[in-house]
Coordinates of C-alpha atoms and ligand atoms in Angstrom, one line a residue:
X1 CA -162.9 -110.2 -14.3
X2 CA -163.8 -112.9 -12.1
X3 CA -161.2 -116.4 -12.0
X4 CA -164.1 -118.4 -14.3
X5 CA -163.7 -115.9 -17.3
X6 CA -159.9 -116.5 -17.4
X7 CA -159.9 -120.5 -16.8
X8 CA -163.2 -120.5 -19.7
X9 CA -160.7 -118.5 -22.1
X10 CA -157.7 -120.5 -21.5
X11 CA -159.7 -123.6 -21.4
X12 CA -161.6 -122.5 -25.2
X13 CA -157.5 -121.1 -26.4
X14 CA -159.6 -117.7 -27.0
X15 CA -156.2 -116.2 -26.3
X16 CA -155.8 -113.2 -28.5
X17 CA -153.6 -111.1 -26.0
X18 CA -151.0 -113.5 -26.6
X19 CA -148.2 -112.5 -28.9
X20 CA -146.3 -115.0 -30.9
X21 CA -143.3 -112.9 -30.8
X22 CA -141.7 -110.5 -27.9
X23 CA -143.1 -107.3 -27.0
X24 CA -141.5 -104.4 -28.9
X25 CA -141.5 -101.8 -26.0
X26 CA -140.0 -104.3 -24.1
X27 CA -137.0 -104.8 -26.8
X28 CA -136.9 -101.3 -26.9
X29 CA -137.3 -100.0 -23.3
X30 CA -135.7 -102.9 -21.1
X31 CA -132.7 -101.3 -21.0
X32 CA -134.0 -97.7 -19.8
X33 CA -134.5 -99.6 -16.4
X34 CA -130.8 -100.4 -15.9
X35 CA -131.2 -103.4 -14.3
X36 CA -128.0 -106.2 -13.9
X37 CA -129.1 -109.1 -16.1
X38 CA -128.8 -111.2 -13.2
X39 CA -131.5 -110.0 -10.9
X40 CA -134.9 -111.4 -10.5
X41 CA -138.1 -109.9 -12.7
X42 CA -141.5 -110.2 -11.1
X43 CA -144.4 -110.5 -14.4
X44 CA -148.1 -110.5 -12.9
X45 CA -150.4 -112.2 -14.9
X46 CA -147.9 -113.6 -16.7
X47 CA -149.8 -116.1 -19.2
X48 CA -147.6 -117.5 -21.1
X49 CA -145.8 -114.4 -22.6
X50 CA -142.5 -115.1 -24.9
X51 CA -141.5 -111.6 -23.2
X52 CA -140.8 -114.6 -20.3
X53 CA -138.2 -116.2 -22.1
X54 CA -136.5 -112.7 -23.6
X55 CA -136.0 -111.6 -19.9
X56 CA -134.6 -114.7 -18.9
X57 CA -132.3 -114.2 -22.2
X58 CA -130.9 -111.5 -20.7
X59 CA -129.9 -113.4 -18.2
X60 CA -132.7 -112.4 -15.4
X61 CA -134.5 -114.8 -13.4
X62 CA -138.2 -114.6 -13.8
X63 CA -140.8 -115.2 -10.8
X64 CA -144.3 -114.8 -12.5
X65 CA -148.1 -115.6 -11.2
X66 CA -150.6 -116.7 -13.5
X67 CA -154.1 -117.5 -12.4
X68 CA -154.7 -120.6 -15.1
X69 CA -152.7 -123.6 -14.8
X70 CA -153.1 -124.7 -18.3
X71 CA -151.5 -121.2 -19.1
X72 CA -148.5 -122.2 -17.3
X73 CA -148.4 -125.6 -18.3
X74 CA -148.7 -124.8 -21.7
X75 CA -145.8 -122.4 -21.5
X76 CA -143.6 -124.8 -20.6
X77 CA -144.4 -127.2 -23.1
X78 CA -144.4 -124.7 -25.9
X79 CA -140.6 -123.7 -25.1
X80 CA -139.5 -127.4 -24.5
X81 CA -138.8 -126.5 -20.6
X82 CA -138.4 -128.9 -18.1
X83 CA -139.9 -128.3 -14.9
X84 CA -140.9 -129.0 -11.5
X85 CA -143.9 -128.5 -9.2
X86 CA -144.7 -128.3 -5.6
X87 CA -147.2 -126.9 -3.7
X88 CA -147.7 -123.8 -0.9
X89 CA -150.5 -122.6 0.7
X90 CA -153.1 -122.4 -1.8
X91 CA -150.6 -121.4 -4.9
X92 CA -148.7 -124.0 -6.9
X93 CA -145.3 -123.0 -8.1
X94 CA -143.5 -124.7 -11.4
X95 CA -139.8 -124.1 -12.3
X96 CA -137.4 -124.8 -14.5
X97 CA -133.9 -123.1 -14.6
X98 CA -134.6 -119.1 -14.3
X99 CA -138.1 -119.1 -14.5
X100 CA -140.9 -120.1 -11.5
X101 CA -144.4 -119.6 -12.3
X102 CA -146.6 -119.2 -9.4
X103 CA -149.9 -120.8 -10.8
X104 CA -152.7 -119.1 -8.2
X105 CA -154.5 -115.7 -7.7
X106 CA -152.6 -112.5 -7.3
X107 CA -154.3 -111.2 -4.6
X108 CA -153.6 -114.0 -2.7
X109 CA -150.0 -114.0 -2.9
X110 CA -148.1 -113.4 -0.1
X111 CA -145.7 -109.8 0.0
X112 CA -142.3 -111.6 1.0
X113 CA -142.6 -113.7 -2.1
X114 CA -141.6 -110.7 -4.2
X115 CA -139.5 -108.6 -1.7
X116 CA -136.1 -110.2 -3.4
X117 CA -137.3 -108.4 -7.0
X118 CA -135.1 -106.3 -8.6
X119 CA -137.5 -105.1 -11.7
X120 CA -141.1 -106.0 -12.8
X121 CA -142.7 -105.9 -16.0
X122 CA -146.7 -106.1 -16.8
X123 CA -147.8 -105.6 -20.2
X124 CA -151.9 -106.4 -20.9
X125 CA -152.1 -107.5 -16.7
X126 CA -153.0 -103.9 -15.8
X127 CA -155.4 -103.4 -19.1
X128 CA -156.8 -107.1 -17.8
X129 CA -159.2 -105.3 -15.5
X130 CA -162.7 -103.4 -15.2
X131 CA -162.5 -100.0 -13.3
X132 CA -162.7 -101.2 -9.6
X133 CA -160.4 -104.3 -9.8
X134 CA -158.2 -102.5 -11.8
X135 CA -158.0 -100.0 -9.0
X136 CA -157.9 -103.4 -6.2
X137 CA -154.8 -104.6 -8.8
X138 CA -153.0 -101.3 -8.5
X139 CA -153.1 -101.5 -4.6
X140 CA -152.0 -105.0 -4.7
X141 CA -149.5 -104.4 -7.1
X142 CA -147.6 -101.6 -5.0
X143 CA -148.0 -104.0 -2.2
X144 CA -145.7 -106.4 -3.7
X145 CA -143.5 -104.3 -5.4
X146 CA -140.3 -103.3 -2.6
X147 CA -139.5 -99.5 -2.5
X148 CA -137.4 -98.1 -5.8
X149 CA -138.0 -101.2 -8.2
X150 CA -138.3 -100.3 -11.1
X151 CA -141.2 -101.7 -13.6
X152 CA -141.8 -101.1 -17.2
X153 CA -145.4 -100.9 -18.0
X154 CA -147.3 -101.2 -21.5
X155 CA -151.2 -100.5 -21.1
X156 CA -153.7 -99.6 -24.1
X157 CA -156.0 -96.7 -24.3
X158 CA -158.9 -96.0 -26.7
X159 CA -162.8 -94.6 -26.6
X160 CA -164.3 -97.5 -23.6
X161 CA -167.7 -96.9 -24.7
X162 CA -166.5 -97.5 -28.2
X163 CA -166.2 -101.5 -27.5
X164 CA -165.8 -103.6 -24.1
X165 CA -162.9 -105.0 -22.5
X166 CA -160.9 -106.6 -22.1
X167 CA -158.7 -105.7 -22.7
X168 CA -159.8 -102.5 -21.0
X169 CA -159.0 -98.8 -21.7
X170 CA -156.0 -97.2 -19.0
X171 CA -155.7 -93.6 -19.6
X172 CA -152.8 -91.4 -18.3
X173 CA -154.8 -89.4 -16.4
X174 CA -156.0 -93.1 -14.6
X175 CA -152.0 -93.5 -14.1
X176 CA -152.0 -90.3 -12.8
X177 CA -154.7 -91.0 -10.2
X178 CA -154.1 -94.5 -9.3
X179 CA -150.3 -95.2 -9.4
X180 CA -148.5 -91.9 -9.2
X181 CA -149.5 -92.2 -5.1
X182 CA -147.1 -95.4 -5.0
X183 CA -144.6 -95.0 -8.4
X184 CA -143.1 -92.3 -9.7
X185 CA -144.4 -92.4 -13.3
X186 CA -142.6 -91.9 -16.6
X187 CA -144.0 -91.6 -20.2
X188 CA -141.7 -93.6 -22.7
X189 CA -143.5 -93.7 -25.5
X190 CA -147.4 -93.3 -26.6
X191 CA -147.9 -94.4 -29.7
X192 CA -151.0 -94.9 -32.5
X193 CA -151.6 -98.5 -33.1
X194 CA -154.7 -99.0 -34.6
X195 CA -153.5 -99.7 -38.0
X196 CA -152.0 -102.8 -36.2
X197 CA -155.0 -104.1 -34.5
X198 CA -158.0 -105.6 -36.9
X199 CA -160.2 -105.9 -33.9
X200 CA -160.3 -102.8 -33.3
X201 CA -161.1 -101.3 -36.5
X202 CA -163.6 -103.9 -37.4
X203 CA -165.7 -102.7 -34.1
X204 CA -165.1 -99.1 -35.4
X205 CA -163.0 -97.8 -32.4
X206 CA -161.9 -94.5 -33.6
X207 CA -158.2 -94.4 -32.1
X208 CA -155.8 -97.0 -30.0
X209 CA -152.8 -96.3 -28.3
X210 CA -150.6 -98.4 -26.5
X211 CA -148.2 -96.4 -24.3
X212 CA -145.5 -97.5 -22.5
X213 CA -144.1 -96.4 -18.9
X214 CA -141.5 -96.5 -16.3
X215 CA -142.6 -96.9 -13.0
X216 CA -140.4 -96.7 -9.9
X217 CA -141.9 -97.7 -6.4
X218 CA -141.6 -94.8 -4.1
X219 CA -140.0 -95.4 -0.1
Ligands
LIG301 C1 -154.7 -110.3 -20.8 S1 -153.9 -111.7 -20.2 C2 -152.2 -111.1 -20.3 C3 -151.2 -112.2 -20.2 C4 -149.7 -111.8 -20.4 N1 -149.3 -110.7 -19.6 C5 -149.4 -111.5 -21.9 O1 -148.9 -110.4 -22.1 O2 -149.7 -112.4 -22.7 C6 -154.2 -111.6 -18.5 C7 -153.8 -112.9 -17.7 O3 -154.0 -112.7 -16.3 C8 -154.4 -113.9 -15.8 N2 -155.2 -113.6 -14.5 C9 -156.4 -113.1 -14.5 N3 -156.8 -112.9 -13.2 C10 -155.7 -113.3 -12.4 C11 -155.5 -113.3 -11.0 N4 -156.4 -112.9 -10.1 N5 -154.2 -113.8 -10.6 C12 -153.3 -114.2 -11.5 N6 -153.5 -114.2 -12.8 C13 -154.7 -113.7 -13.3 C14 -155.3 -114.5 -16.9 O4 -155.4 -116.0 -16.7 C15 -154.5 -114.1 -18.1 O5 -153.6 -115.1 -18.5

């Protein structure tokens, strides 16, 4: 999806990937990564996820990049957060105590920024895409992720031709092809949720799962 379809849908709050509560594979499969609670998390396409402020909870610091700045802005303000901004290069970073939000395009953002992460998590930033971006994202993203990080992914799969993204359909077999060259891949949990997601039955889609995955950069 091009920058303009993200800044419209901020801009009009048509936000519907955004969960007023934390993720539940996250709850539950956080602590399969084994991750000291003091070490940095990268979160692409961060939005302004509440699964933000569990990880910093834990005690992590967060470092994530979100395209729209009204996303980060608004994240922020919603969780009473003071912060600070300052500029670099053509990305805008905002902090507060444990969590910097690095307003600006992914694919523009330099690899040292991330080489000090210990652990990343993206949950609907993968599904975000359309086939050949998704497969630009998945270079990117093994660029900035240092060797044997670990990650915890959560995608969604269904019937594509049943209804259009996004969010878009990742199958295993698409892990398989796309990521398994750079992560070693791990299955967690695949799991029905269809009952769970009205939009989805109201445009007839005849099964949903949403899977989730450990993901380990190879050297
Ligand atoms: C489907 S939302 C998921 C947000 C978040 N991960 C969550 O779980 O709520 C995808 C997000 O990616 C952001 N985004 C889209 N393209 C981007 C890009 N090129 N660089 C950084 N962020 C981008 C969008 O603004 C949007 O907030």
């Amino acid at each position: 999806m091009e920058p303009s379809f993200w800044h419209d849908k901020w801009q009009l709050q048509q936000i519907g990937f955004h969960q007023p509560q934390v993720n539940p594979f996250l709850v539950k499969y956080w602590p399969q990564l084994a991750v000291n609670s003091s070490t940095e998390v990268f979160v692409p396409l961060c939005g302004k996820t509440l699964d933000m402020c569990y990880l910093a909870e834990l005690g992590h610091n967060v470092l994530g990049c979100e395209l729209s700045q009204t996303a980060v802005e608004d994240f922020f303000k919603e969780n009473c957060l003071p912060v600070e901004s300052k500029s670099k290069g053509e990305h805008q970073y905002f902090a507060t105590e444990q969590v910097t939000l690095i307003q600006g395009d992914i694919f523009t953002l330099p690899q040292n920024i991330t080489q000090s992460i210990d652990a990343f998590y993206d949950r609907a930033a993968l599904i975000a895409w359309p086939e050949e971006m998704r497969q630009q994202y998945a270079l990117q993203l093994a660029q900035l992720i240092p060797a044997n990080v670990k990650g915890l992914l959560i995608t969604l799969d269904y019937p594509q031709a049943e209804l259009n993204g996004p969010p878009f359909a990742v199958s295993p077999q698409w892990i398989e092809q796309y990521l398994a060259p750079y992560f070693d891949v791990e299955v967690l949990e695949c799991a029905d949720v269809l009952a769970d997601n009205p939009r989805f039955i109201k445009k007839e889609v005849t099964w949903l799962n949403e899977a989730a995955y450990l993901l380990t950069r190879k050297s």
